[in-house]
Each structure stands twice: as structure tokens, then as C-alpha cells.
Coordinates of N, CA and C in Angstrom, one line a residue:
M1 N 0.7 -1.2 0.2 CA -0.3 0.2 0.1 C 0.8 1.0 -0.1
S2 N 0.3 2.1 -0.9 CA 1.3 3.3 -1.4 C 0.6 4.4 -0.6
R3 N 1.7 5.4 0.3 CA 1.1 6.4 1.1 C 0.8 7.9 0.1
L4 N 1.2 7.4 -1.4 CA 1.3 8.1 -2.2 C -0.4 8.2 -3.1
Q5 N -1.0 7.5 -2.5 CA -2.2 7.0 -3.5 C -3.1 8.4 -3.5
G6 N -3.3 8.8 -2.7 CA -4.2 9.9 -2.2 C -4.3 10.2 -0.7
P7 N -4.8 11.5 -0.7 CA -5.0 12.1 1.0 C -4.6 11.1 2.0
S8 N -6.2 10.3 1.6 CA -6.5 9.3 2.9 C -5.3 8.1 3.2
S9 N -4.8 8.0 2.0 CA -4.0 6.8 2.2 C -2.2 7.4 2.7
L10 N -2.2 8.5 3.3 CA -0.9 8.9 3.7 C -0.7 9.2 5.3
K11 N -2.2 8.8 6.0 CA -2.1 8.6 7.5 C -2.1 7.8 8.0
R12 N -1.4 7.3 9.0 CA -1.8 5.8 9.7 C -2.7 6.5 10.7
K13 N -3.8 5.1 10.6 CA -4.5 5.5 11.6 C -4.6 4.4 13.0
R14 N -5.0 4.9 14.1 CA -4.9 3.9 14.7 C -6.3 2.8 14.6
P15 N -6.3 1.4 14.9 CA -7.2 0.9 15.0 C -7.9 0.9 16.0
E16 N -9.6 0.9 15.7 CA -10.4 0.9 16.7 C -10.5 -0.4 17.6
L17 N -10.5 -0.6 19.0 CA -11.1 -1.5 19.8 C -12.2 -1.5 20.3
N18 N -12.8 -2.5 19.2 CA -14.3 -2.9 19.3 C -14.9 -4.2 20.4
S19 N -13.8 -4.7 19.9 CA -14.4 -6.1 20.9 C -14.4 -5.9 22.3
P20 N -15.6 -6.5 23.0 CA -15.5 -6.4 24.8 C -14.4 -7.2 25.3
V21 N -13.8 -6.7 26.0 CA -12.5 -7.6 26.7 C -13.1 -8.4 27.6
Q22 N -14.2 -8.4 28.2 CA -15.2 -9.1 29.0 C -15.6 -10.3 28.6
S23 N -15.5 -10.6 27.2 CA -16.0 -11.7 26.7 C -15.2 -13.1 26.2
L24 N -13.7 -12.1 26.9 CA -12.3 -13.4 27.0 C -12.5 -14.3 27.5
T25 N -11.9 -15.8 26.9 CA -11.8 -16.8 27.8 C -10.5 -17.1 28.6
E26 N -10.3 -17.4 29.9 CA -9.3 -17.2 30.7 C -8.1 -17.4 30.2
H27 N -7.6 -18.5 29.0 CA -6.6 -18.5 28.7 C -6.3 -16.8 27.4
E28 N -7.4 -16.8 26.8 CA -7.5 -15.7 25.7 C -7.0 -14.2 26.9
R29 N -7.4 -14.4 27.9 CA -6.8 -12.9 28.8 C -5.5 -13.2 29.2
I30 N -5.1 -14.0 29.7 CA -3.7 -14.2 29.8 C -3.1 -13.9 28.8
L31 N -3.2 -14.5 27.8 CA -2.2 -13.9 26.6 C -2.3 -12.5 26.3
Y32 N -3.6 -12.4 26.1 CA -3.9 -10.7 25.6 C -3.1 -9.7 26.7
D33 N -3.4 -10.1 28.4 CA -2.6 -9.3 29.4 C -1.3 -9.3 29.0
V34 N -0.4 -10.4 28.2 CA 1.1 -10.4 28.2 C 1.5 -9.5 27.3
I35 N 0.5 -9.9 26.0 CA 0.6 -8.8 24.7 C 0.3 -7.5 25.2
R36 N -0.5 -6.8 25.6 CA -0.7 -6.0 25.7 C 0.3 -5.1 26.6
S37 N 0.8 -6.1 27.8 CA 1.6 -5.3 28.7 C 3.0 -4.9 27.8
K38 N 3.0 -5.4 26.6 CA 4.3 -5.0 25.6 C 4.4 -3.4 25.5
Q39 N 3.1 -3.0 25.3 CA 2.6 -1.9 24.6 C 3.3 -1.9 23.0
D40 N 4.0 -1.0 22.6 CA 4.4 -0.5 21.4 C 5.4 -1.3 20.7
I41 N 6.0 -2.2 21.8 CA 7.1 -2.9 21.2 C 6.9 -4.5 20.8
G42 N 5.5 -4.7 21.2 CA 4.6 -6.0 21.1 C 5.9 -6.9 21.6
I43 N 5.3 -8.2 21.0 CA 6.3 -9.8 21.6 C 6.1 -10.5 20.4
W44 N 7.4 -11.3 20.7 CA 7.4 -12.6 19.9 C 6.9 -13.4 20.4
T45 N 6.5 -14.4 19.1 CA 5.3 -15.9 19.8 C 6.4 -16.4 20.9
R46 N 7.8 -16.6 20.6 CA 8.4 -17.8 21.3 C 8.4 -17.2 23.1
D47 N 8.2 -15.9 22.7 CA 8.8 -15.3 24.0 C 7.3 -15.1 24.8
M48 N 6.3 -15.2 23.9 CA 5.0 -14.9 24.5 C 4.6 -16.1 25.2
K49 N 4.9 -17.1 24.4 CA 4.6 -18.6 25.0 C 5.4 -19.0 26.7
K50 N 6.7 -18.6 26.4 CA 7.1 -18.7 27.8 C 6.6 -18.0 29.1
E51 N 6.5 -16.5 28.3 CA 5.9 -15.9 29.6 C 4.3 -16.2 30.0
A52 N 3.5 -16.4 29.2 CA 2.1 -17.1 29.5 C 2.0 -18.7 30.1
K53 N 3.1 -19.1 29.7 CA 3.2 -20.5 30.4 C 2.0 -21.4 29.9
L54 N 1.5 -21.3 28.9 CA 0.3 -22.2 27.9 C 1.0 -23.1 27.2
P55 N 0.2 -24.2 26.1 CA 0.9 -25.2 25.6 C 0.8 -24.3 24.2
D56 N 1.3 -24.8 23.7 CA 1.3 -24.3 21.9 C 0.3 -24.1 21.6
N57 N -0.5 -25.4 21.6 CA -1.6 -25.3 21.0 C -3.1 -24.7 21.6
V58 N -2.5 -24.0 22.8 CA -3.4 -23.1 23.5 C -3.3 -21.8 22.9
V59 N -2.1 -21.4 22.9 CA -1.4 -20.4 22.4 C -1.8 -19.8 20.7
N60 N -1.8 -20.8 19.9 CA -2.3 -20.7 18.7 C -3.3 -20.3 18.9
K61 N -4.7 -21.5 19.1 CA -6.0 -21.1 19.3 C -6.3 -19.9 19.7
S62 N -6.0 -19.4 21.0 CA -6.2 -18.0 21.5 C -5.8 -16.8 20.8
L63 N -4.5 -17.0 20.3 CA -4.1 -16.2 19.0 C -5.1 -15.6 17.9
K64 N -5.7 -16.6 17.1 CA -6.6 -16.8 16.2 C -7.8 -16.1 17.0
A65 N -8.1 -16.4 17.8 CA -9.4 -15.6 18.9 C -9.4 -14.1 19.2
L66 N -8.2 -13.9 19.6 CA -7.9 -12.4 19.8 C -7.7 -11.6 18.5
Q67 N -7.3 -12.3 17.3 CA -7.2 -11.3 16.2 C -8.8 -11.3 15.9
V68 N -9.4 -12.4 15.7 CA -11.2 -12.3 15.1 C -11.7 -11.1 15.9
K69 N -11.5 -11.1 17.4 CA -12.2 -9.8 18.1 C -11.1 -8.5 17.9
N70 N -10.4 -8.6 16.9 CA -9.7 -7.5 17.1 C -9.1 -6.6 18.2
L71 N -8.6 -7.5 19.0 CA -7.9 -7.0 20.1 C -6.4 -7.3 19.9
I72 N -5.9 -8.0 18.8 CA -4.8 -8.1 18.5 C -4.1 -8.0 17.0
K73 N -3.0 -7.7 16.8 CA -2.8 -7.6 15.2 C -1.3 -8.1 15.2
E74 N -1.1 -8.5 14.0 CA 0.3 -9.1 13.7 C 1.2 -7.8 13.1
V75 N 2.1 -7.9 13.5 CA 3.0 -6.6 12.7 C 4.4 -7.1 12.3
V76 N 5.1 -6.3 11.4 CA 6.5 -6.7 11.0 C 7.5 -6.1 11.8
N77 N 8.5 -6.6 12.3 CA 9.3 -6.4 12.9 C 10.3 -6.5 12.2
I78 N 11.1 -5.2 11.7 CA 12.3 -5.0 10.6 C 13.6 -5.6 11.1
Q79 N 13.9 -6.1 12.6 CA 15.0 -6.6 12.9 C 14.7 -7.9 12.6
N80 N 13.5 -8.4 12.8 CA 13.9 -10.3 12.5 C 12.2 -10.2 11.9
K81 N 12.2 -10.0 10.3 CA 11.1 -10.5 9.4 C 10.1 -11.6 9.4
G82 N 11.4 -12.7 9.8 CA 10.7 -14.1 9.9 C 9.6 -14.6 11.1
R83 N 10.1 -13.5 11.8 CA 9.1 -14.3 13.1 C 8.2 -13.3 13.1
K84 N 6.9 -14.0 14.1 CA 5.6 -13.7 14.3 C 5.6 -12.9 15.2
H85 N 4.9 -11.3 15.0 CA 5.4 -10.5 16.5 C 4.0 -10.3 16.5
F86 N 3.6 -10.0 17.7 CA 2.1 -9.3 17.8 C 1.9 -8.2 18.9
M87 N 1.2 -7.4 18.7 CA 0.9 -6.1 19.5 C -0.6 -6.2 19.7
A88 N -1.3 -5.4 20.6 CA -2.6 -4.9 20.7 C -2.9 -4.2 19.8
T89 N -4.0 -4.0 19.4 CA -4.4 -3.0 18.5 C -4.3 -1.4 18.7
E90 N -4.3 -1.4 20.0 CA -4.4 -0.2 20.5 C -3.3 1.0 20.4
F91 N -2.1 0.2 19.8 CA -0.8 0.6 20.0 C -0.3 0.7 18.6
E92 N 0.6 1.8 18.3 CA 1.3 1.5 16.7 C 2.4 1.3 17.1
P93 N 3.4 0.2 15.8 CA 4.5 -0.1 16.4 C 5.8 1.4 17.0
S94 N 6.7 0.9 17.7 CA 7.7 1.6 18.4 C 8.6 2.0 16.6
K95 N 9.5 2.9 16.8 CA 10.6 3.3 15.6 C 11.0 1.5 15.8
E96 N 11.7 1.2 16.9 CA 12.7 0.1 16.7 C 12.0 -1.1 16.0
I97 N 10.2 -1.1 16.2 CA 9.9 -2.1 15.3 C 9.7 -2.1 14.0
S98 N 9.3 -0.8 13.9 CA 8.6 -0.5 12.6 C 9.4 0.1 11.4
G99 N 10.6 0.5 12.1 CA 11.5 1.3 10.9 C 11.4 2.9 11.0
G100 N 10.3 3.3 11.6 CA 9.7 4.7 11.7 C 9.6 5.2 10.6
A101 N 9.7 6.6 10.4 CA 8.5 7.1 9.1 C 9.1 6.8 7.9
W102 N 9.9 6.0 7.3 CA 10.4 5.7 6.4 C 10.5 4.4 5.9
Y103 N 9.4 3.4 7.0 CA 9.0 2.6 6.4 C 7.4 2.1 6.4
L104 N 7.4 1.3 6.2 CA 5.7 1.3 5.4 C 5.5 0.0 5.3
E105 N 5.0 -1.2 6.1 CA 4.5 -2.3 6.1 C 5.9 -3.4 6.4
G106 N 7.1 -2.6 6.9 CA 8.0 -3.5 6.9 C 9.3 -3.2 6.1
S107 N 8.8 -2.3 5.0 CA 9.6 -1.6 3.7 C 10.1 -0.9 3.6
L108 N 11.2 0.1 2.9 CA 11.6 1.1 3.1 C 10.5 1.5 1.8
D109 N 10.0 2.6 2.3 CA 9.0 3.5 1.6 C 10.0 4.5 0.3
T110 N 10.4 3.5 -0.4 CA 11.2 4.3 -1.4 C 10.3 5.6 -2.2
E111 N 9.5 5.3 -2.5 CA 8.6 5.8 -3.2 C 7.9 7.2 -2.2
F112 N 7.7 7.3 -1.2 CA 7.2 8.2 -0.3 C 8.7 9.2 0.1
I113 N 9.6 9.0 0.1 CA 11.1 9.0 0.3 C 11.1 9.9 -0.8
E114 N 11.4 9.5 -2.0 CA 11.6 10.2 -3.2 C 10.6 11.5 -3.8
S115 N 9.3 11.2 -3.0 CA 8.5 12.3 -3.4 C 8.4 13.4 -2.3
L116 N 9.2 12.8 -1.4 CA 9.3 14.1 0.0 C 10.9 14.7 -0.5
R117 N 11.5 13.9 -1.3 CA 13.0 14.7 -1.5 C 12.4 15.8 -2.8
Q118 N 11.6 15.6 -3.9 CA 11.2 16.2 -4.9 C 10.7 17.5 -4.4
L119 N 9.6 17.5 -3.3 CA 8.6 18.4 -2.6 C 9.6 19.4 -2.2
C120 N 10.8 18.8 -1.2 CA 11.4 19.9 -0.5 C 12.5 20.5 -1.4
K121 N 12.9 20.0 -2.7 CA 14.0 20.7 -3.3 C 13.1 21.5 -4.2
R122 N 11.6 21.4 -4.6 CA 10.7 22.5 -5.3 C 10.8 23.7 -4.3
Q123 N 10.6 23.5 -3.2 CA 10.0 24.5 -2.0 C 11.2 25.0 -1.8
I124 N 12.6 25.1 -1.8 CA 14.0 25.8 -1.9 C 14.0 26.2 -3.0
E125 N 13.8 25.6 -4.1 CA 13.9 26.4 -5.2 C 12.7 27.7 -5.5
K126 N 11.8 27.4 -5.1 CA 10.9 28.5 -5.1 C 11.2 29.7 -4.6
K127 N 12.0 29.3 -2.7 CA 12.2 30.9 -2.0 C 13.8 31.0 -2.6
G128 N 14.6 30.6 -3.0 CA 15.9 30.7 -3.1 C 16.8 30.1 -2.0
V129 N 16.3 30.7 -1.0 CA 16.9 30.3 0.3 C 15.8 30.0 1.6
A130 N 16.0 28.7 2.1 CA 15.1 28.3 3.1 C 15.5 27.8 4.4
T131 N 15.1 28.2 5.4 CA 15.1 27.7 6.8 C 14.9 26.2 7.0
L132 N 15.1 25.5 7.7 CA 14.6 24.1 8.3 C 13.2 24.4 8.5
E133 N 12.4 25.4 9.8 CA 11.6 25.6 9.5 C 10.6 25.7 8.7
E134 N 10.9 27.1 7.8 CA 10.3 27.3 6.6 C 9.7 25.8 5.7
V135 N 10.8 25.1 5.6 CA 10.4 23.7 4.7 C 9.7 22.7 5.1
T136 N 9.6 22.6 6.5 CA 9.2 22.0 7.1 C 7.4 22.4 6.9
D137 N 7.2 24.1 7.3 CA 5.9 24.3 7.4 C 5.5 24.2 6.0
S138 N 6.0 24.5 5.3 CA 5.4 24.6 3.8 C 4.9 22.9 3.3
I139 N 5.7 22.0 3.3 CA 5.6 20.4 3.5 C 4.4 20.1 4.0
N140 N 4.3 20.6 5.5 CA 3.0 20.0 6.5 C 1.7 21.1 5.9
S141 N 1.9 22.0 5.0 CA 0.8 22.6 4.7 C 0.8 22.5 3.2
Y142 N 1.1 21.5 2.3 CA 1.1 21.4 1.4 C -0.3 20.7 1.3
P143 N -1.3 21.1 0.2 CA -3.0 20.5 0.0 C -2.4 19.1 -0.1
A144 N -1.8 18.5 -1.3 CA -1.8 17.4 -1.5 C -1.4 16.2 -1.0
F145 N -0.8 17.2 0.3 CA 0.6 16.0 1.0 C -0.3 15.8 2.3
N146 N -1.1 15.3 2.3 CA -2.0 14.7 3.9 C -1.1 14.1 5.0
V147 N 0.1 14.2 5.3 CA 0.7 13.8 5.8 C 2.1 14.8 6.9
D148 N 1.9 14.5 8.3 CA 2.5 15.3 9.0 C 4.1 14.6 9.0
V149 N 5.0 16.0 9.0 CA 6.3 15.2 9.1 C 7.2 16.1 10.0
T150 N 8.2 15.5 10.5 CA 8.8 16.5 11.7 C 9.7 17.3 11.2
K151 N 10.3 18.3 12.1 CA 11.9 18.7 11.5 C 12.8 17.9 11.0
Q152 N 13.0 17.1 12.4 CA 13.9 15.9 11.9 C 14.3 15.1 11.0
Q153 N 12.8 14.8 10.6 CA 12.6 14.3 9.4 C 12.9 15.1 8.0
I154 N 12.7 15.9 8.1 CA 12.9 16.8 6.9 C 14.4 17.2 6.9
E155 N 14.7 17.2 7.6 CA 16.6 17.7 8.2 C 17.2 16.5 7.2
E156 N 16.7 15.3 7.7 CA 16.9 13.8 6.9 C 16.9 13.8 5.2
I157 N 16.0 14.5 5.0 CA 15.6 14.6 3.6 C 16.9 15.7 2.8
L158 N 16.9 16.7 3.8 CA 17.5 17.7 3.2 C 19.0 17.2 3.0
R159 N 19.5 16.7 3.9 CA 20.4 16.0 3.7 C 21.1 15.2 2.7
T160 N 20.3 14.2 2.2 CA 20.2 13.7 1.0 C 20.9 14.6 0.2
L161 N 20.0 15.8 0.0 CA 19.9 16.2 -1.2 C 21.2 17.0 -1.2
I162 N 22.0 17.9 0.3 CA 22.9 17.8 0.0 C 24.1 17.2 -0.4
W163 N 23.9 16.0 0.0 CA 25.0 14.8 -0.6 C 24.9 14.7 -2.2
D164 N 23.8 14.8 -2.9 CA 23.3 14.8 -4.5 C 23.5 16.2 -4.9
N165 N 24.3 17.0 -4.2 CA 24.6 18.6 -4.7 C 22.9 19.2 -5.4
A166 N 22.2 19.0 -4.8 CA 20.8 19.8 -5.3 C 20.5 21.0 -4.4
I167 N 21.2 21.1 -3.0 CA 21.4 22.1 -2.5 C 22.5 22.1 -1.7
M168 N 22.6 23.3 -0.7 CA 23.8 23.7 0.1 C 23.3 24.3 1.3
E169 N 23.8 23.7 2.0 CA 23.8 24.7 3.7 C 24.6 25.4 3.7
V170 N 23.8 27.0 4.0 CA 24.9 28.1 4.3 C 24.3 28.2 5.7
K171 N 24.7 29.7 6.1 CA 24.5 30.4 7.1 C 24.2 32.3 7.3
S172 N 23.1 32.4 7.5 CA 22.3 33.6 7.3 C 23.4 34.6 7.4
N173 N 23.6 35.5 6.9 CA 24.3 36.9 7.0 C 23.7 38.0 7.3
G174 N 22.1 37.7 7.8 CA 21.4 39.0 7.8 C 21.0 40.1 6.9
M175 N 21.5 40.3 5.6 CA 21.7 41.0 4.5 C 21.0 40.3 3.0
G176 N 20.7 41.3 2.5 CA 20.2 40.8 0.9 C 19.0 39.7 1.1
E177 N 19.4 38.7 0.4 CA 18.2 37.5 0.5 C 18.3 36.6 2.0
F178 N 19.0 37.1 2.8 CA 19.2 36.4 3.6 C 18.5 37.3 4.8
A179 N 18.0 39.1 4.6 CA 17.1 39.9 5.5 C 16.3 39.0 6.1
S180 N 15.5 38.3 5.9 CA 14.5 37.9 6.8 C 14.5 36.8 7.6
I181 N 15.8 36.3 7.6 CA 16.2 35.2 8.1 C 17.4 35.7 9.2
P182 N 17.2 35.4 10.4 CA 18.3 35.9 11.8 C 19.2 35.2 11.3
F183 N 20.3 36.6 11.8 CA 21.6 36.5 11.4 C 22.4 34.8 11.9
G184 N 23.4 34.6 11.2 CA 23.8 33.2 11.9 C 23.1 31.8 11.7
K185 N 21.9 32.3 11.3 CA 21.0 30.7 11.3 C 21.5 29.8 9.9
V186 N 21.4 28.7 9.9 CA 21.2 27.5 9.1 C 20.5 27.5 8.3
C187 N 20.6 27.5 7.3 CA 19.3 27.6 6.0 C 20.0 26.9 5.1
Y188 N 19.0 26.7 3.4 CA 19.3 26.1 2.7 C 19.2 26.9 1.2
R189 N 20.1 26.5 0.6 CA 20.1 27.3 -0.8 C 20.2 26.4 -1.9
Y190 N 19.1 26.7 -3.0 CA 19.0 25.9 -4.0 C 19.8 25.9 -5.2
I191 N 20.5 25.0 -5.9 CA 22.1 25.0 -6.5 C 21.3 24.6 -8.0
S192 N 21.2 25.9 -8.8 CA 20.5 25.6 -10.2 C 21.6 24.9 -10.9
K193 N 21.4 24.5 -11.8 CA 21.4 23.5 -12.8 C 22.2 24.3 -14.0
G194 N 23.7 24.4 -14.2 CA 24.1 24.8 -15.6 C 25.5 24.1 -15.7
G195 N 26.0 24.6 -16.5 CA 27.5 24.3 -16.9 C 26.9 22.9 -17.9
L196 N 28.2 22.2 -18.6 CA 28.4 21.3 -19.3 C 27.9 20.4 -18.8
G197 N 26.9 19.6 -19.6 CA 26.5 18.5 -19.4 C 25.3 18.1 -17.9
G198 N 24.9 19.5 -17.3 CA 23.6 19.8 -16.6 C 24.3 19.9 -15.4
E199 N 25.6 19.8 -15.0 CA 26.3 19.4 -13.7 C 25.8 20.7 -13.2
P200 N 25.3 20.5 -11.4 CA 24.8 21.6 -10.4 C 26.2 22.7 -10.6
R201 N 25.5 23.8 -10.4 CA 26.8 24.9 -10.6 C 26.1 26.0 -9.5
A202 N 27.0 26.1 -8.6 CA 27.0 27.4 -7.7 C 27.1 28.9 -8.4
G203 N 26.4 29.7 -8.4 CA 26.7 31.0 -8.9 C 27.6 31.7 -7.6
A204 N 27.8 33.2 -8.3 CA 28.5 33.6 -7.3 C 28.0 34.1 -6.1
L205 N 26.8 34.3 -5.7 CA 25.8 33.9 -4.5 C 26.2 32.9 -3.6
A206 N 26.2 32.1 -4.1 CA 26.7 30.1 -3.5 C 27.7 30.5 -3.0
S207 N 28.9 31.4 -3.2 CA 30.3 31.6 -2.6 C 30.1 32.6 -1.6
I208 N 29.4 33.0 -1.2 CA 29.6 34.2 -0.3 C 30.2 33.7 1.1
P209 N 31.2 34.5 1.3 CA 32.0 33.6 2.6 C 31.9 33.5 4.0
C210 N 30.3 34.2 4.1 CA 29.5 34.3 5.3 C 29.1 32.7 5.6
G211 N 28.7 31.8 4.6 CA 28.2 30.2 4.7 C 29.1 29.5 5.0
V212 N 30.5 29.5 4.7 CA 31.4 28.8 5.2 C 32.2 29.3 6.3
C213 N 31.9 30.4 6.5 CA 33.0 31.1 7.7 C 32.9 30.7 9.0
P214 N 33.9 30.0 9.8 CA 33.8 29.2 11.2 C 33.2 30.4 12.5
R215 N 33.5 31.3 11.8 CA 33.4 32.5 13.2 C 32.4 33.2 12.8
I216 N 31.2 32.8 12.1 CA 30.3 33.7 11.8 C 29.3 33.8 13.3
S217 N 29.4 32.9 14.0 CA 28.7 33.2 15.3 C 29.2 34.3 16.0
H218 N 30.3 34.5 15.9 CA 30.7 35.8 16.5 C 30.8 37.3 16.0
C219 N 30.0 37.0 14.6 CA 30.0 38.1 13.9 C 28.8 39.1 13.4
T220 N 29.3 40.2 14.4 CA 28.3 41.1 14.4 C 28.3 42.5 13.8
P221 N 27.1 43.5 13.1 CA 27.3 44.0 12.1 C 28.7 45.4 12.8
D222 N 28.7 45.3 14.4 CA 29.6 46.7 14.6 C 30.7 46.1 15.8
G223 N 30.7 44.8 15.7 CA 31.6 44.0 16.5 C 33.1 43.8 15.9
V224 N 34.2 43.0 16.5 CA 35.5 43.2 16.2 C 35.6 42.3 15.1
I225 N 34.8 41.6 14.9 CA 34.3 40.2 13.7 C 33.5 41.3 13.4
S226 N 32.8 42.0 12.1 CA 32.1 42.5 11.2 C 32.2 41.9 9.9
P227 N 30.9 42.4 9.1 CA 31.1 42.6 7.7 C 31.8 43.7 7.0
K228 N 31.8 44.7 7.5 CA 32.3 45.7 7.3 C 34.0 45.6 7.7
T229 N 34.6 44.9 8.5 CA 35.9 44.7 8.5 C 36.4 43.6 8.0
C230 N 35.6 42.5 7.3 CA 36.3 41.4 6.9 C 36.5 42.0 5.4
V231 N 37.7 41.2 5.0 CA 38.5 41.2 3.9 C 37.9 40.2 3.1
Y232 N 37.3 38.9 3.4 CA 36.7 38.0 2.4 C 35.3 38.5 2.2
Y233 N 34.8 39.3 2.8 CA 33.4 39.8 2.7 C 33.6 40.8 1.3
Q234 N 34.6 41.8 1.7 CA 34.7 42.7 0.7 C 35.0 42.2 -0.4
K235 N 36.1 41.3 -0.5 CA 36.5 41.0 -2.0 C 35.4 40.2 -2.3
W236 N 34.3 39.2 -1.9 CA 33.2 38.9 -2.3 C 32.1 39.8 -3.1
L237 N 32.6 41.0 -2.3 CA 31.1 42.3 -3.1 C 32.0 42.8 -4.4
D238 N 33.7 42.5 -4.3 CA 34.1 43.4 -5.3 C 33.9 42.6 -6.7
F239 N 34.1 41.0 -6.4 CA 33.8 40.0 -7.0 C 32.1 40.3 -8.1

């Protein structure tokens, strides 16, 4: 199942707990309590049998009954895909079990990742320069992208775009195109395509010394270190 087929397919909904727990048999109750106690980690069937101290045939029968009653579900553990792993339906698998936001049903969701990469790149290209917060907000407000992503997730995506030389990480100097971005704040610039073979080529603005200066955090308009006294910044202006 793809998260890109439509808005409704992008959200992972928590299953409803419809079946009354009061209807459980003694054995089903024991097994359910063991599984439910593991919360979002779930439990492997072998460990479940040891903890419940029930015969294999009783465990297998009870598991089927609990699944029919929609009280438990089988989930994919990316660390051990060959093992049967169960969890109470009221919980969603933890990152350790599911693999996190980049996995869907136990497999790396390459389609989702690539779509998010392209969307992030377009947002930065549109603005020219953007902060992590701006990119995250624009993605989360995108009409056709009905899934919430965190700053950490977007930062991971932006890192892959930097490796691909599609964008570059720079720091704001508070002037020009950086006027709306706080001084010294990390932001991202789109690298326009150009040159032979269509390879990414950074223009004059991309080479601004402030973006790679290790002392930019100490640089202030009227301080000892400032754009006014910086010989590298003056050379860049002369360029």
C-alpha cells in the first residue's frame, strides 16, 4: 500500500478497539494481558509462550481468537521479519519495530522518500533560500500532502539533497536575500543547474564567505568581527 495514492492513504490510523474484553476466555485473557503489557514494542510468539506458560496449541488457538476479536494484530519487526510478532491493536509499532517514518509495512518506502525529496527541493528552489522550519511548514501545509512530518525527518531529507549536490547548507548574514532570516542561522540554498552536462553549478552568491565562515557566530554588524571589517566579504562584494 502506497502513501502516495491519495490524501487518505497518507495517514496511519490507529485501529479501533471494538471487541469487549469481558468476553475473553481465561486463556485468551492471560495471553492478551501478556501482549498488551508490551505496548508499542509487541512480543515474539516464542517469548509470548514462555511468559504466558501455556501449551502451544492453546496459544495458537487464543491468538486466532484475539485477532478475530480485533484485540491484537500481527506486525512486521524489521529486525526479524521471519518471526511472528504481535501487538495490542490500541498501539502503533515503535520506531525500533517499524523502522520509523521511512518504512511502510516493514519495507523501506522509497516512493514516499523520493516524493518528499522532490517536494523539499521544489520548495527551496521557489524561495531561493529557506530555513529548516520554513521547509517543514511548507511541506505540512501542502494541500496534496496529507501527512505530518517532523523537522528531524525533513532535516534527514535535506541532508540527502546536500549529498546529491542539489542544495547547499549556508548560514545567514542577515543581509540581502538573508534579510528575513536571523543572522547566523543555518539555512538551505538551491543549486541551479548549469554548465556542461547539466551538472549543478553554484553562482557567485553561493560562494559568499559567510556561508562557510567558522566565526560567523561571533560576527556582528558593529563587533570586532563584522562584515564591515571582513576582507573576505569585501573581496566577495568586489567580485
